[in-house]
Amino acid sequence: HLANNNKGKIAVSLDQVIEKKTDTVALMSHSPFETDTGLNKSMQIRDKGAFHVSQREAKTHQENLQHLCRICGGSFKTDPCKRSHPVHGPIDDEMQVLLRKKEKKATSWPDLLAKVLKIDVKGDIDTIHPTKFCHQCWTVVQKKLSNSPYEIFFPRRSPVEWQPHSSSCDVCGTSPRGVKRKKQVLNPQLSKKLRIVAGRARKIRQIRNPKQVNQKILMKKIASCKKIHLSTKILAVDYPLDFVKSISCQICEHILADPVETTCKHLFCRACILKCLKVMGSYCPACRYPCFPTDLVSPVKSFLSIMNSLPVICPVKDCQEEVCLGKYCHHLSRHKEIK
């Protein structure tokens, strides 16, 4: 009997141990799923919060961009009149008048900015790039088109590079003052040359040289273009003296051949001005304003058409035929063929 009782007790205790084990296994099997769902819920809440924060930051970033210039990165708040121009809008009337004077065509700002400042704004994104530019940059475009000298700070070589919004965003940190530009590494030789040229021009303006009269003779000797360029004496019509001066080179005083215009609005033959710049220094022979070969541009088309339509008398003996200046080279080639 005792043995049977002991066997029964052992069996009961074994059953209890098995039940406990099964319970613990069941609990272990259910707990990971419950913890996973809890973690997922917390992660979703965090993601939503982060999404709302990033969306809010992007919105403020875009709002800050509206107060900055697309070209120079300056703030519109610094301008007392708060003038601005749309980057992707049509060109205003004042600029259209200037374009007509210069015989150039452009209808929208993206085309004009690409031509004048070499900045492509067609692929701009509203969340990265500002949609307006300041009046100071507008004046730079105007001065560049009119080919007149200007002294306005403008990063011609390196305009502002716009980046998407980030944790270390320059736009959101410096929106009231404008975006800080990268420091330009100036070429010491070039800057020294500019200072020397400007200093020389200033000295010449202040002290009048007594040999200034002989300077024209010296420039004519440097140009030495008697055999190449045509004299104003072969003009078929007796034009007023002022008109003859306007169509003649200010160095050699001959009729303009391949005319070029400086930033100070003086006209010269290309060959004459290049020789004088090389020998006498980088300044305009007429007014001593600093001038470099890269600053030379061709005059407007209407002036060139007037030049080509001028009647001249052929200087060849026994010819004396009246031809247009534009057709003179062709007429002269016929004489050479006959010879």
mmCIF file with all atom_site columns, C-alpha atoms in Angstrom, residues 179-273:
data_model
loop_
_atom_site.group_PDB
_atom_site.id
_atom_site.type_symbol
_atom_site.label_atom_id
_atom_site.label_alt_id
_atom_site.label_comp_id
_atom_site.label_asym_id
_atom_site.label_entity_id
_atom_site.label_seq_id
_atom_site.pdbx_PDB_ins_code
_atom_site.Cartn_x
_atom_site.Cartn_y
_atom_site.Cartn_z
_atom_site.occupancy
_atom_site.B_iso_or_equiv
_atom_site.pdbx_formal_charge
_atom_site.auth_seq_id
_atom_site.auth_comp_id
_atom_site.auth_asym_id
_atom_site.auth_atom_id
_atom_site.pdbx_PDB_model_num
ATOM 1  C CA . VAL A 1 179 ? 23.385 83.694  -47.833  1.00 0.00 ? 179 VAL A CA 1
ATOM 2  C CA . LYS A 1 180 ? 27.121 84.005  -47.190  1.00 0.00 ? 180 LYS A CA 1
ATOM 3  C CA . ARG A 1 181 ? 29.137 83.669  -50.372  1.00 0.00 ? 181 ARG A CA 1
ATOM 4  C CA . LYS A 1 182 ? 32.280 81.625  -50.737  1.00 0.00 ? 182 LYS A CA 1
ATOM 5  C CA . LYS A 1 183 ? 35.446 83.729  -50.601  1.00 0.00 ? 183 LYS A CA 1
ATOM 6  C CA . GLN A 1 184 ? 36.918 84.223  -54.059  1.00 0.00 ? 184 GLN A CA 1
ATOM 7  C CA . VAL A 1 185 ? 40.598 83.408  -54.391  1.00 0.00 ? 185 VAL A CA 1
ATOM 8  C CA . LEU A 1 186 ? 41.967 86.369  -56.321  1.00 0.00 ? 186 LEU A CA 1
ATOM 9  C CA . ASN A 1 187 ? 44.900 85.980  -58.653  1.00 0.00 ? 187 ASN A CA 1
ATOM 10 C CA . PRO A 1 188 ? 47.629 88.184  -57.062  1.00 0.00 ? 188 PRO A CA 1
ATOM 11 C CA . GLN A 1 189 ? 49.253 88.951  -60.420  1.00 0.00 ? 189 GLN A CA 1
ATOM 12 C CA . LEU A 1 190 ? 45.953 90.052  -62.007  1.00 0.00 ? 190 LEU A CA 1
ATOM 13 C CA . SER A 1 191 ? 44.887 92.198  -59.033  1.00 0.00 ? 191 SER A CA 1
ATOM 14 C CA . LYS A 1 192 ? 48.351 93.835  -58.972  1.00 0.00 ? 192 LYS A CA 1
ATOM 15 C CA . LYS A 1 193 ? 48.078 94.571  -62.683  1.00 0.00 ? 193 LYS A CA 1
ATOM 16 C CA . LEU A 1 194 ? 44.641 96.158  -62.207  1.00 0.00 ? 194 LEU A CA 1
ATOM 17 C CA . ARG A 1 195 ? 45.942 98.338  -59.366  1.00 0.00 ? 195 ARG A CA 1
ATOM 18 C CA . ILE A 1 196 ? 48.908 99.487  -61.473  1.00 0.00 ? 196 ILE A CA 1
ATOM 19 C CA . VAL A 1 197 ? 46.681 100.318 -64.463  1.00 0.00 ? 197 VAL A CA 1
ATOM 20 C CA . ALA A 1 198 ? 44.151 102.206 -62.296  1.00 0.00 ? 198 ALA A CA 1
ATOM 21 C CA . GLY A 1 199 ? 46.988 104.091 -60.563  1.00 0.00 ? 199 GLY A CA 1
ATOM 22 C CA . ARG A 1 200 ? 48.510 105.119 -63.879  1.00 0.00 ? 200 ARG A CA 1
ATOM 23 C CA . ALA A 1 201 ? 45.133 106.281 -65.197  1.00 0.00 ? 201 ALA A CA 1
ATOM 24 C CA . ARG A 1 202 ? 44.550 108.322 -62.002  1.00 0.00 ? 202 ARG A CA 1
ATOM 25 C CA . LYS A 1 203 ? 47.972 109.990 -62.266  1.00 0.00 ? 203 LYS A CA 1
ATOM 26 C CA . ILE A 1 204 ? 47.420 110.848 -65.922  1.00 0.00 ? 204 ILE A CA 1
ATOM 27 C CA . ARG A 1 205 ? 44.038 112.416 -65.109  1.00 0.00 ? 205 ARG A CA 1
ATOM 28 C CA . GLN A 1 206 ? 45.491 114.513 -62.284  1.00 0.00 ? 206 GLN A CA 1
ATOM 29 C CA . ILE A 1 207 ? 48.697 115.704 -64.021  1.00 0.00 ? 207 ILE A CA 1
ATOM 30 C CA . ARG A 1 208 ? 48.374 116.821 -67.639  1.00 0.00 ? 208 ARG A CA 1
ATOM 31 C CA . ASN A 1 209 ? 51.351 115.714 -69.621  1.00 0.00 ? 209 ASN A CA 1
ATOM 32 C CA . PRO A 1 210 ? 52.891 118.478 -71.816  1.00 0.00 ? 210 PRO A CA 1
ATOM 33 C CA . LYS A 1 211 ? 53.708 115.804 -74.420  1.00 0.00 ? 211 LYS A CA 1
ATOM 34 C CA . GLN A 1 212 ? 50.012 114.917 -74.808  1.00 0.00 ? 212 GLN A CA 1
ATOM 35 C CA . VAL A 1 213 ? 49.931 116.528 -78.273  1.00 0.00 ? 213 VAL A CA 1
ATOM 36 C CA . ASN A 1 214 ? 52.680 114.229 -79.530  1.00 0.00 ? 214 ASN A CA 1
ATOM 37 C CA . GLN A 1 215 ? 50.852 111.176 -78.175  1.00 0.00 ? 215 GLN A CA 1
ATOM 38 C CA . LYS A 1 216 ? 48.481 111.027 -81.176  1.00 0.00 ? 216 LYS A CA 1
ATOM 39 C CA . ILE A 1 217 ? 51.454 111.007 -83.526  1.00 0.00 ? 217 ILE A CA 1
ATOM 40 C CA . LEU A 1 218 ? 53.026 108.227 -81.461  1.00 0.00 ? 218 LEU A CA 1
ATOM 41 C CA . MET A 1 219 ? 49.792 106.175 -81.581  1.00 0.00 ? 219 MET A CA 1
ATOM 42 C CA . LYS A 1 220 ? 49.591 106.623 -85.359  1.00 0.00 ? 220 LYS A CA 1
ATOM 43 C CA . LYS A 1 221 ? 53.156 105.338 -85.640  1.00 0.00 ? 221 LYS A CA 1
ATOM 44 C CA . ILE A 1 222 ? 52.277 102.332 -83.471  1.00 0.00 ? 222 ILE A CA 1
ATOM 45 C CA . ALA A 1 223 ? 49.201 101.548 -85.606  1.00 0.00 ? 223 ALA A CA 1
ATOM 46 C CA . SER A 1 224 ? 51.034 102.206 -88.942  1.00 0.00 ? 224 SER A CA 1
ATOM 47 C CA . CYS A 1 225 ? 47.951 101.353 -91.014  1.00 0.00 ? 225 CYS A CA 1
ATOM 48 C CA . LYS A 1 226 ? 48.190 103.820 -93.933  1.00 0.00 ? 226 LYS A CA 1
ATOM 49 C CA . LYS A 1 227 ? 48.498 101.017 -96.482  1.00 0.00 ? 227 LYS A CA 1
ATOM 50 C CA . ILE A 1 228 ? 45.753 98.888  -94.901  1.00 0.00 ? 228 ILE A CA 1
ATOM 51 C CA . HIS A 1 229 ? 42.958 101.330 -93.903  1.00 0.00 ? 229 HIS A CA 1
ATOM 52 C CA . LEU A 1 230 ? 41.089 103.845 -96.051  1.00 0.00 ? 230 LEU A CA 1
ATOM 53 C CA . SER A 1 231 ? 41.380 107.604 -95.614  1.00 0.00 ? 231 SER A CA 1
ATOM 54 C CA . THR A 1 232 ? 38.283 109.753 -94.947  1.00 0.00 ? 232 THR A CA 1
ATOM 55 C CA . LYS A 1 233 ? 39.212 111.777 -98.059  1.00 0.00 ? 233 LYS A CA 1
ATOM 56 C CA . ILE A 1 234 ? 37.845 109.078 -100.386 1.00 0.00 ? 234 ILE A CA 1
ATOM 57 C CA . LEU A 1 235 ? 34.273 109.588 -99.099  1.00 0.00 ? 235 LEU A CA 1
ATOM 58 C CA . ALA A 1 236 ? 32.047 110.483 -102.063 1.00 0.00 ? 236 ALA A CA 1
ATOM 59 C CA . VAL A 1 237 ? 29.821 112.882 -100.059 1.00 0.00 ? 237 VAL A CA 1
ATOM 60 C CA . ASP A 1 238 ? 30.991 115.943 -98.132  1.00 0.00 ? 238 ASP A CA 1
ATOM 61 C CA . TYR A 1 239 ? 29.615 114.872 -94.728  1.00 0.00 ? 239 TYR A CA 1
ATOM 62 C CA . PRO A 1 240 ? 29.649 117.121 -91.613  1.00 0.00 ? 240 PRO A CA 1
ATOM 63 C CA . LEU A 1 241 ? 32.854 117.012 -89.594  1.00 0.00 ? 241 LEU A CA 1
ATOM 64 C CA . ASP A 1 242 ? 31.163 115.458 -86.528  1.00 0.00 ? 242 ASP A CA 1
ATOM 65 C CA . PHE A 1 243 ? 29.750 112.614 -88.652  1.00 0.00 ? 243 PHE A CA 1
ATOM 66 C CA . VAL A 1 244 ? 33.172 111.955 -90.213  1.00 0.00 ? 244 VAL A CA 1
ATOM 67 C CA . LYS A 1 245 ? 34.686 111.793 -86.691  1.00 0.00 ? 245 LYS A CA 1
ATOM 68 C CA . SER A 1 246 ? 32.020 109.297 -85.608  1.00 0.00 ? 246 SER A CA 1
ATOM 69 C CA . ILE A 1 247 ? 32.877 106.891 -88.463  1.00 0.00 ? 247 ILE A CA 1
ATOM 70 C CA . SER A 1 248 ? 36.665 107.255 -88.139  1.00 0.00 ? 248 SER A CA 1
ATOM 71 C CA . CYS A 1 249 ? 39.109 105.562 -85.757  1.00 0.00 ? 249 CYS A CA 1
ATOM 72 C CA . GLN A 1 250 ? 40.346 107.721 -82.873  1.00 0.00 ? 250 GLN A CA 1
ATOM 73 C CA . ILE A 1 251 ? 43.888 106.359 -83.237  1.00 0.00 ? 251 ILE A CA 1
ATOM 74 C CA . CYS A 1 252 ? 44.644 106.385 -86.975  1.00 0.00 ? 252 CYS A CA 1
ATOM 75 C CA . GLU A 1 253 ? 41.799 108.790 -88.036  1.00 0.00 ? 253 GLU A CA 1
ATOM 76 C CA . HIS A 1 254 ? 40.983 106.548 -91.011  1.00 0.00 ? 254 HIS A CA 1
ATOM 77 C CA . ILE A 1 255 ? 37.562 105.049 -91.821  1.00 0.00 ? 255 ILE A CA 1
ATOM 78 C CA . LEU A 1 256 ? 36.789 102.364 -89.249  1.00 0.00 ? 256 LEU A CA 1
ATOM 79 C CA . ALA A 1 257 ? 37.919 98.907  -90.382  1.00 0.00 ? 257 ALA A CA 1
ATOM 80 C CA . ASP A 1 258 ? 36.445 96.013  -88.364  1.00 0.00 ? 258 ASP A CA 1
ATOM 81 C CA . PRO A 1 259 ? 35.204 98.499  -85.705  1.00 0.00 ? 259 PRO A CA 1
ATOM 82 C CA . VAL A 1 260 ? 35.132 97.651  -81.988  1.00 0.00 ? 260 VAL A CA 1
ATOM 83 C CA . GLU A 1 261 ? 33.614 99.503  -79.028  1.00 0.00 ? 261 GLU A CA 1
ATOM 84 C CA . THR A 1 262 ? 35.174 99.903  -75.574  1.00 0.00 ? 262 THR A CA 1
ATOM 85 C CA . THR A 1 263 ? 33.337 100.013 -72.224  1.00 0.00 ? 263 THR A CA 1
ATOM 86 C CA . CYS A 1 264 ? 33.684 103.829 -72.311  1.00 0.00 ? 264 CYS A CA 1
ATOM 87 C CA . LYS A 1 265 ? 31.817 103.960 -75.685  1.00 0.00 ? 265 LYS A CA 1
ATOM 88 C CA . HIS A 1 266 ? 34.775 104.891 -77.931  1.00 0.00 ? 266 HIS A CA 1
ATOM 89 C CA . LEU A 1 267 ? 35.231 103.367 -81.395  1.00 0.00 ? 267 LEU A CA 1
ATOM 90 C CA . PHE A 1 268 ? 38.491 102.098 -82.884  1.00 0.00 ? 268 PHE A CA 1
ATOM 91 C CA . CYS A 1 269 ? 39.750 99.809  -85.640  1.00 0.00 ? 269 CYS A CA 1
ATOM 92 C CA . ARG A 1 270 ? 40.357 96.390  -84.098  1.00 0.00 ? 270 ARG A CA 1
ATOM 93 C CA . ALA A 1 271 ? 43.972 96.159  -85.303  1.00 0.00 ? 271 ALA A CA 1
ATOM 94 C CA . CYS A 1 272 ? 44.806 99.722  -84.073  1.00 0.00 ? 272 CYS A CA 1
ATOM 95 C CA . ILE A 1 273 ? 43.393 99.340  -80.545  1.00 0.00 ? 273 ILE A CA 1
#
